[in-house]
One Martini backbone bead per residue (centre of mass of N, CA, C, O) as a GRO file, in nm:
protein
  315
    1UNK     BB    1 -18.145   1.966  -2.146
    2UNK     BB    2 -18.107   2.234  -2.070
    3UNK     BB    3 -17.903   2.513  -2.052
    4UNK     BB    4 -17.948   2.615  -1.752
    5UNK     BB    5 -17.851   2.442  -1.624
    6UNK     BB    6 -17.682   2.228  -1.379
    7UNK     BB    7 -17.377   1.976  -1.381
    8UNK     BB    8 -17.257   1.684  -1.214
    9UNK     BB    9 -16.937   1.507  -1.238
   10UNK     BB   10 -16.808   1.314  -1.086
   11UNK     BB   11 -16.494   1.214  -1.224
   12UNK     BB   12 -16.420   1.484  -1.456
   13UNK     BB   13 -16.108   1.397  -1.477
   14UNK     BB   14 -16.120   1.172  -1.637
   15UNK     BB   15 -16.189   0.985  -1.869
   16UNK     BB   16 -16.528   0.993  -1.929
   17UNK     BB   17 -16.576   1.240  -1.803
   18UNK     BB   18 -16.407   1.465  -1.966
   19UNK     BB   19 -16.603   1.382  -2.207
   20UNK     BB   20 -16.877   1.477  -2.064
   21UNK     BB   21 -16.776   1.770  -1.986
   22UNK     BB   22 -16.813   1.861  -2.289
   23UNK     BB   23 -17.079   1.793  -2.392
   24UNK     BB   24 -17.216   1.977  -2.171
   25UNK     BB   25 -17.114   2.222  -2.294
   26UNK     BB   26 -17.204   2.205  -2.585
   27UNK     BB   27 -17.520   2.222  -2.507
   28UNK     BB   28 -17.498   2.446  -2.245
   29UNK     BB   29 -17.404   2.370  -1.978
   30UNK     BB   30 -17.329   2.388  -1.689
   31UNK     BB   31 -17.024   2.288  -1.484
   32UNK     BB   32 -16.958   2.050  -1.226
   33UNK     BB   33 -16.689   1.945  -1.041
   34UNK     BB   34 -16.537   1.612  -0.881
   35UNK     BB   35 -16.245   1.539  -0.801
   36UNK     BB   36 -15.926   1.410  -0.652
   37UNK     BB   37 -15.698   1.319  -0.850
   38UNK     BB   38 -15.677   0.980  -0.811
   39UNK     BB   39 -15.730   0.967  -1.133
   40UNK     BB   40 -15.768   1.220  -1.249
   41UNK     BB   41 -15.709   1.505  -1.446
   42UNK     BB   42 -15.660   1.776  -1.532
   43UNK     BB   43 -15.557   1.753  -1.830
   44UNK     BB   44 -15.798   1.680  -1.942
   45UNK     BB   45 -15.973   2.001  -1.924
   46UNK     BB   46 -15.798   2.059  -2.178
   47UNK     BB   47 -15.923   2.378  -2.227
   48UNK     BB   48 -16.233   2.388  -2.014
   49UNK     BB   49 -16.129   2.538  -1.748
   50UNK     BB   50 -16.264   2.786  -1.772
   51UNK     BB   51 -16.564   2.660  -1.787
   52UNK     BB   52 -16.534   2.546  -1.481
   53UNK     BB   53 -16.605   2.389  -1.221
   54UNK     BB   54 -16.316   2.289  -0.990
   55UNK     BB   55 -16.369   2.046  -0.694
   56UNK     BB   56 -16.122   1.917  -0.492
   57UNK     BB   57 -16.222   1.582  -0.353
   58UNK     BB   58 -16.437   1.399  -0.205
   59UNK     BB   59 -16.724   1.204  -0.193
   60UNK     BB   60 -16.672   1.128   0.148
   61UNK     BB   61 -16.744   1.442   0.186
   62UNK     BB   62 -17.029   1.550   0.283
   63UNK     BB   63 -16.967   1.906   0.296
   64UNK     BB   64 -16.880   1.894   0.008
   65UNK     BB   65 -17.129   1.766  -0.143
   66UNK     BB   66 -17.313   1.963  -0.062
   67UNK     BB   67 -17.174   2.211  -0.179
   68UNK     BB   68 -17.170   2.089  -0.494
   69UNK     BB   69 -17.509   2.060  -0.485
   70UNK     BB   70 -17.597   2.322  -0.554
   71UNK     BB   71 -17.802   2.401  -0.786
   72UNK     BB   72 -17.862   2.102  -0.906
   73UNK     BB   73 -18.003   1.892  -1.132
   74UNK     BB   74 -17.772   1.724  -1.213
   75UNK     BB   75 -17.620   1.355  -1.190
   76UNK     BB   76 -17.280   1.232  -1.293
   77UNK     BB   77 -17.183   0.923  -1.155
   78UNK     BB   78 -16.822   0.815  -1.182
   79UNK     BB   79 -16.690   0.805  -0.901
   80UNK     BB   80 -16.426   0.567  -0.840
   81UNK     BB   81 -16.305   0.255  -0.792
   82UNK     BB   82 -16.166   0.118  -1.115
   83UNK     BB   83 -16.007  -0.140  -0.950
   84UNK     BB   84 -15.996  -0.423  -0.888
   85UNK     BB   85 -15.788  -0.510  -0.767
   86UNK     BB   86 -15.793  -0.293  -0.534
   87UNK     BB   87 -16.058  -0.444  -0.393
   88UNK     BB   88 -15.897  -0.706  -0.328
   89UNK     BB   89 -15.710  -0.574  -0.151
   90UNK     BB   90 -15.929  -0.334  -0.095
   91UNK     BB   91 -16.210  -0.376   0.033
   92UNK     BB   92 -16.291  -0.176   0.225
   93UNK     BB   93 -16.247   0.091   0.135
   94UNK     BB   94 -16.333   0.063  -0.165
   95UNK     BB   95 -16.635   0.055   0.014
   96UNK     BB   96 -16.620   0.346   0.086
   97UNK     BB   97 -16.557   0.412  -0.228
   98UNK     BB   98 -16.829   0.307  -0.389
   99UNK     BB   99 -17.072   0.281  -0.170
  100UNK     BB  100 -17.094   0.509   0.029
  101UNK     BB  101 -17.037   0.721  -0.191
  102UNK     BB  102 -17.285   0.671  -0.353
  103UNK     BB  103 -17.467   0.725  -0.113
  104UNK     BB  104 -17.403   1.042  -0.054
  105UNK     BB  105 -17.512   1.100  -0.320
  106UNK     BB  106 -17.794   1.043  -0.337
  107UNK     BB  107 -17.845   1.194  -0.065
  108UNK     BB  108 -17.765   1.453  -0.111
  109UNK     BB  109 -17.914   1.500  -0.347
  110UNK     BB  110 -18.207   1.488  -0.249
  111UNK     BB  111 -18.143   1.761  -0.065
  112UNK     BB  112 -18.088   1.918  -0.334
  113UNK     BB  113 -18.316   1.846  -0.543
  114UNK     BB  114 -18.250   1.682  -0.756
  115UNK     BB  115 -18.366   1.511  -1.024
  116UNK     BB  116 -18.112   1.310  -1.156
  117UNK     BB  117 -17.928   0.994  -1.142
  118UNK     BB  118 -17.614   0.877  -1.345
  119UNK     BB  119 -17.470   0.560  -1.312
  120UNK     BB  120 -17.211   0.383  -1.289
  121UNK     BB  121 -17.133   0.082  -1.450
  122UNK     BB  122 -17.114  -0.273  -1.503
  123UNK     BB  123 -17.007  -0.558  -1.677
  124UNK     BB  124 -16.901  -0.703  -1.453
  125UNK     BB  125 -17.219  -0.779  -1.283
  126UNK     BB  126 -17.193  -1.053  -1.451
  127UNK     BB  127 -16.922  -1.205  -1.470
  128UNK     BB  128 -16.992  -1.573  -1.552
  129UNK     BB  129 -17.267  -1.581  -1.616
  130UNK     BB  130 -17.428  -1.781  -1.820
  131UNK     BB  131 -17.477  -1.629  -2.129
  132UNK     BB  132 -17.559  -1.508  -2.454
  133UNK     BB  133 -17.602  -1.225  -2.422
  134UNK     BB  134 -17.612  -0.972  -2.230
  135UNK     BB  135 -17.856  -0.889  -1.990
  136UNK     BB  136 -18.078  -0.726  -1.769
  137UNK     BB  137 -18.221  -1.005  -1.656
  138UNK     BB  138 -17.978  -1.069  -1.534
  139UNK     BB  139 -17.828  -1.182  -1.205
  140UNK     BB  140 -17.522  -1.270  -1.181
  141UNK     BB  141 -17.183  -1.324  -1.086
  142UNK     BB  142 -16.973  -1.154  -0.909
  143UNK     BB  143 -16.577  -1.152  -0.864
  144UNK     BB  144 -16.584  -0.831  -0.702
  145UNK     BB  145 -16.592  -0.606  -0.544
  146UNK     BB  146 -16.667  -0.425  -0.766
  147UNK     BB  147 -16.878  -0.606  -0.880
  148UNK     BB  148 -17.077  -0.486  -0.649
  149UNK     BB  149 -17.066  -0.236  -0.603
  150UNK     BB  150 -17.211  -0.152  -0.852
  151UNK     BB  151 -17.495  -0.329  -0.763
  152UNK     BB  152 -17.530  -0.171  -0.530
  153UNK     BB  153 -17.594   0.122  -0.676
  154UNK     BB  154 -17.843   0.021  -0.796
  155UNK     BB  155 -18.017  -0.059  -0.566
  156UNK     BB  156 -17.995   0.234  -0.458
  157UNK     BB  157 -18.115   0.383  -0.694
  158UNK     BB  158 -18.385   0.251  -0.686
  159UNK     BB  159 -18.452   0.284  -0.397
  160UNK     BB  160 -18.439   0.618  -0.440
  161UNK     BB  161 -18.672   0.648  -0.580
  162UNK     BB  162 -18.900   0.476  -0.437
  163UNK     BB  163 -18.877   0.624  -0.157
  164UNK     BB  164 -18.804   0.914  -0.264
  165UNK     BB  165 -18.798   1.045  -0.564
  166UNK     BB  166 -18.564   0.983  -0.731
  167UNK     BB  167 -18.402   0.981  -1.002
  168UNK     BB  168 -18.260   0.677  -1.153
  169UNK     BB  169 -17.990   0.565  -1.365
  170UNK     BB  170 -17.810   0.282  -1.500
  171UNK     BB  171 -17.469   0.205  -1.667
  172UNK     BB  172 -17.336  -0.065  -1.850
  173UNK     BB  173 -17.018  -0.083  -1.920
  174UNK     BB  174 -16.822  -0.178  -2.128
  175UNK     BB  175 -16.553  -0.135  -2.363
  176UNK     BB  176 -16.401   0.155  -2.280
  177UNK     BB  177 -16.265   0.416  -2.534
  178UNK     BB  178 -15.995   0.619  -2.606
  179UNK     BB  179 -15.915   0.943  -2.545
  180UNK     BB  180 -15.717   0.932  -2.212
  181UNK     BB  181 -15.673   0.699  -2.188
  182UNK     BB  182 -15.425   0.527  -1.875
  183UNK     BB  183 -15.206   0.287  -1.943
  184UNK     BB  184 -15.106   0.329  -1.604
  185UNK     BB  185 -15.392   0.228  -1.515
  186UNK     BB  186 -15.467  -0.063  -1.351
  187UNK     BB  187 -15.757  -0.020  -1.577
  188UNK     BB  188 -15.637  -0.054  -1.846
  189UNK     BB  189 -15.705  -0.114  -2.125
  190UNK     BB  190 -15.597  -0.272  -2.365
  191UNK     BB  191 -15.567  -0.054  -2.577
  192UNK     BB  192 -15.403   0.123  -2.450
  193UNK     BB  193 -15.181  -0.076  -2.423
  194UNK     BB  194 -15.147  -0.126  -2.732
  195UNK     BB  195 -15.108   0.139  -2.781
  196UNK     BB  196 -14.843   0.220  -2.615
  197UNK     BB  197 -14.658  -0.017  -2.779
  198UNK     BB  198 -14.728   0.100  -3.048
  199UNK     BB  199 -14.521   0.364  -3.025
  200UNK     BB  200 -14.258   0.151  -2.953
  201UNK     BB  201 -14.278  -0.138  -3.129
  202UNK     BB  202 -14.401  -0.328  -2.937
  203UNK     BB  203 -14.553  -0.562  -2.860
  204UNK     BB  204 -14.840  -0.753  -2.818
  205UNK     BB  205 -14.992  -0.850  -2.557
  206UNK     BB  206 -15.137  -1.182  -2.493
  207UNK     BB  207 -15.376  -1.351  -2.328
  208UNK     BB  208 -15.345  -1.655  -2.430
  209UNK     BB  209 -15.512  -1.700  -2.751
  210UNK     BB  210 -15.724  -1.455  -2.859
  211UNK     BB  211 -16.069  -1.529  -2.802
  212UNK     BB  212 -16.160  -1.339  -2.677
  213UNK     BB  213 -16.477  -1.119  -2.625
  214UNK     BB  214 -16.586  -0.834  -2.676
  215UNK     BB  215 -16.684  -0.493  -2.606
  216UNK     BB  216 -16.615  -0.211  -2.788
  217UNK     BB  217 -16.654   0.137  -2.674
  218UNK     BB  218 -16.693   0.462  -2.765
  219UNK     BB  219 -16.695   0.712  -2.563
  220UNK     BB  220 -16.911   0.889  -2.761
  221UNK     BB  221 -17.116   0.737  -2.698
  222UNK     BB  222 -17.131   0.695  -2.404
  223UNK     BB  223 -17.185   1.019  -2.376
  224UNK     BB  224 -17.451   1.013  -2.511
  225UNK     BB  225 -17.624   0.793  -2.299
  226UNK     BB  226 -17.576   1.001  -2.089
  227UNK     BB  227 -17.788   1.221  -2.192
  228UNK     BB  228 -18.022   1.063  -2.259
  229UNK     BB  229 -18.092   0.938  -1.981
  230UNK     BB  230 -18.153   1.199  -1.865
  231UNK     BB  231 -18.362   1.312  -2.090
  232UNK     BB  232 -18.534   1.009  -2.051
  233UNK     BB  233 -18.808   0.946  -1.887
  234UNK     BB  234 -18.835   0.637  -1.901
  235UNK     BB  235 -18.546   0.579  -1.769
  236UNK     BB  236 -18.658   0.558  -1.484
  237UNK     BB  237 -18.527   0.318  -1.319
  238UNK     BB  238 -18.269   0.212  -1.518
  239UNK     BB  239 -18.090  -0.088  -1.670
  240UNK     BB  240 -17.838  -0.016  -1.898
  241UNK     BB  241 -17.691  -0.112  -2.172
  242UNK     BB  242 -17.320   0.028  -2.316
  243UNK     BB  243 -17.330  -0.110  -2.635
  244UNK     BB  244 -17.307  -0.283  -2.923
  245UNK     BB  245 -17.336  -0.578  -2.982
  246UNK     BB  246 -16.996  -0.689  -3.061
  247UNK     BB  247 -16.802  -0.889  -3.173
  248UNK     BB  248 -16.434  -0.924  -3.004
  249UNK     BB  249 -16.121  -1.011  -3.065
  250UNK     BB  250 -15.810  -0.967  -2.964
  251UNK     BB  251 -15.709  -1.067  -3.252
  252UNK     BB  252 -15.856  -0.841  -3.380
  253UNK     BB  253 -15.724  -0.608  -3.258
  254UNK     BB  254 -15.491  -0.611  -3.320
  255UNK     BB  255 -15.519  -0.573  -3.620
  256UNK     BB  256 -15.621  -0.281  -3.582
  257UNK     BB  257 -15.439  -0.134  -3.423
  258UNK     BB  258 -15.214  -0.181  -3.653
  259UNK     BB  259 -15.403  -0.042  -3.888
  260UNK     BB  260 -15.386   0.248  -3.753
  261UNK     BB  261 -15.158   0.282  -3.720
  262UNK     BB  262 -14.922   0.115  -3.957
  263UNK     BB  263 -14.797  -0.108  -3.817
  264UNK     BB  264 -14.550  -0.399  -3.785
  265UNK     BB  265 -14.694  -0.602  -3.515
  266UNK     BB  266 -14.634  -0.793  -3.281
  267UNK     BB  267 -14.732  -1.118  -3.111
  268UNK     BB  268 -14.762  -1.212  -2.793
  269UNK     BB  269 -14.766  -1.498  -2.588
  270UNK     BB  270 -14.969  -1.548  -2.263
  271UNK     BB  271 -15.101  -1.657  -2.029
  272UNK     BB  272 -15.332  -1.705  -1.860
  273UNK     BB  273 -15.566  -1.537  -1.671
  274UNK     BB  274 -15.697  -1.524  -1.388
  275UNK     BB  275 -16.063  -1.499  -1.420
  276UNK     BB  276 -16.095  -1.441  -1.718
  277UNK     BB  277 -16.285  -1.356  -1.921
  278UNK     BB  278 -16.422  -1.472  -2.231
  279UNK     BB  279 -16.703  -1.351  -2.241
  280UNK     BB  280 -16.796  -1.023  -2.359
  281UNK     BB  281 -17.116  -0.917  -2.482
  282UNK     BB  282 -17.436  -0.730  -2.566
  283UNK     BB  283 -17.807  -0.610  -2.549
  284UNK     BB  284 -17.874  -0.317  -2.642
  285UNK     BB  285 -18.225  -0.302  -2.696
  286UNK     BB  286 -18.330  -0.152  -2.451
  287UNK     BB  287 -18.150   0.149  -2.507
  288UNK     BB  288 -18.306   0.173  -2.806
  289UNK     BB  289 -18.586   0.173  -2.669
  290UNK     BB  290 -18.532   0.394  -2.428
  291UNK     BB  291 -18.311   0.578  -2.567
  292UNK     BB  292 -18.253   0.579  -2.845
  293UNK     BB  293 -18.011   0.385  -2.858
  294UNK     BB  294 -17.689   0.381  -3.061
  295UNK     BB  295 -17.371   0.272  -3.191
  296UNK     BB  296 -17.151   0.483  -3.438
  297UNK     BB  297 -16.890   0.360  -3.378
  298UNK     BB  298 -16.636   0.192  -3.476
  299UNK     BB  299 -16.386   0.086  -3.432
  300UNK     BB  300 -16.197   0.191  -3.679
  301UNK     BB  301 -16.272   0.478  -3.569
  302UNK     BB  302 -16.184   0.463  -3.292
  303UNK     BB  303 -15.909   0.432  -3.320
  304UNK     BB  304 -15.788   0.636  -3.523
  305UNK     BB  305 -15.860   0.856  -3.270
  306UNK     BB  306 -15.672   0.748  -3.075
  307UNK     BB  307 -15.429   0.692  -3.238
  308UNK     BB  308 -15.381   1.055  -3.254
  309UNK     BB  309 -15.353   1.112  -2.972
  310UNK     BB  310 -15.120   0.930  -2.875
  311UNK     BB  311 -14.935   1.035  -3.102
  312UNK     BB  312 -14.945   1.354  -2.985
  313UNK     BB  313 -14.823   1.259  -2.700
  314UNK     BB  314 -14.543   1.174  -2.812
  315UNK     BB  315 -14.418   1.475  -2.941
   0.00000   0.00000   0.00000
């Protein structure tokens, strides 16, 4: 990416988002932020927020979003109702803000004539689909408007690059953690619960056995992928996972938590969840091959500064 460079973060406000908007902000891009603040915060941009120009409003406002993409180069699009839970309750809104509302920033990109557009995807898109590890080349099986929504993003991404030549990149990601995750949002990641009930010496609460296996990737990793992503040509119409391809079980978690924290944690165990995927982990050599991504940080680095944060947090 050019220093010159202008880009665009629909979601910039948020959990990865606000990660994503330090990287480029270092890296020397200007950087334009749209976010309406029902999911992410301004103080997630705290330092930077000096640094950034932070449009608040919302992603299915056409004349807003034409606004936002003056002189952009790149689009960063993470902004998205990103609770399954929220998508099976309301299809409708839901997919008005997560299907359209991504049609309206590719459409958008195009007139404003963004180069390169990159779409935040999930690991939900493989669903139940049997066979493990994940590649990109299953089919998936979605269970969940979200995981639809996402899937549906891809082929409009796709579609706008054969049509239009807009280049766009999809990244599938895994189970993201970090500093800023919201342990109160609704969609929030079994870590950032953790960490917050180890704060207050809560037990940790485990559904099921705690034989699921995840893939959980470190923030920073994350938005590294996200800027290889822009930057390599090779990337354009890719479908790529952004995960470790490291199988860990949430019992195996909750064991690095105590050991991050340093404290003497009980586990309890409850029911297993409805719906539950028992296994999501990746097959991660496609984004190695067209990115040169590997994934840098272990768990137990990225818990240890996840739990400084959290620890920070409540001082």
């Amino acid at each position: 990416m050019s220093s010159s460079s202008t880009a665009l973060v629909t979601g910039g406000a948020g959990f990865i988002g606000s990660h994503l908007v330090r990287r480029l902000l270092a890296n020397g891009l200007k950087v334009r932020v749209l976010d309406d603040l029902s999911a992410g915060k301004e103080e997630n941009l705290v330092p930077v927020i000096q640094d950034v120009e932070l449009i608040r409003g919302d992603i299915c406002d056409q004349t807003l979003l034409q606004a936002s993409l003056k002189g952009v180069d790149q689009v960063f699009h993470l902004a998205a109702i990103a609770s399954v839970p929220r998508t099976v309750e309301d299809p409708v809104h839901s997919a008005e803000v997560n299907q359209m509302g991504t049609l309206k920033v590719l459409e958008a990109s195009r007139q404003a004539g963004a180069k390169r557009v990159l779409m935040a995807s999930s690991s939900a898109v493989y669903g139940d689909e049997p066979g493990f590890p994940k590649a990109e080349t299953m089919v998936g099986k979605p269970l969940s408007p979200y995981a639809w929504h996402k899937r549906s993003g891809e082929r409009y991404g796709q579609l706008y690059q054969d049509l239009y030549g807009l280049e766009t990149v999809s990244l599938r990601f895994f189970n993201v953690f970090g500093p800023r995750q919201d342990p109160s949002s609704p969609y929030s990641g079994v870590i950032s619960l953790f960490m917050a009930w180890a704060l207050t010496g809560r037990p940790l609460i485990v559904f099921g056995d705690g034989e699921q296996v995840r893939d959980f990737i470190y923030v920073r990793d994350v938005t590294r992928a996200l800027c290889l992503a822009m930057d390599t040509p090779r990337a354009a119409g890719a479908i790529l996972n952004v995960g470790t391809g490291i199988k860990t079980t949430v019992n195996q978690l909750a064991q690095e938590v105590a050991r991050a924290s340093a404290k003497k944690l009980a586990v309890e165990y409850s029911p297993p969840r409805q719906g539950d995927i028992l296994k999501s982990y990746c097959d991660p050599s496609l984004a190695t091959d067209i990115l040169g991504f590997t994934a840098r940080s272990s768990i137990s680095e990225g818990l240890k500064e996840t739990w400084q944060w959290f620890a920070a947090q409540s001082n």
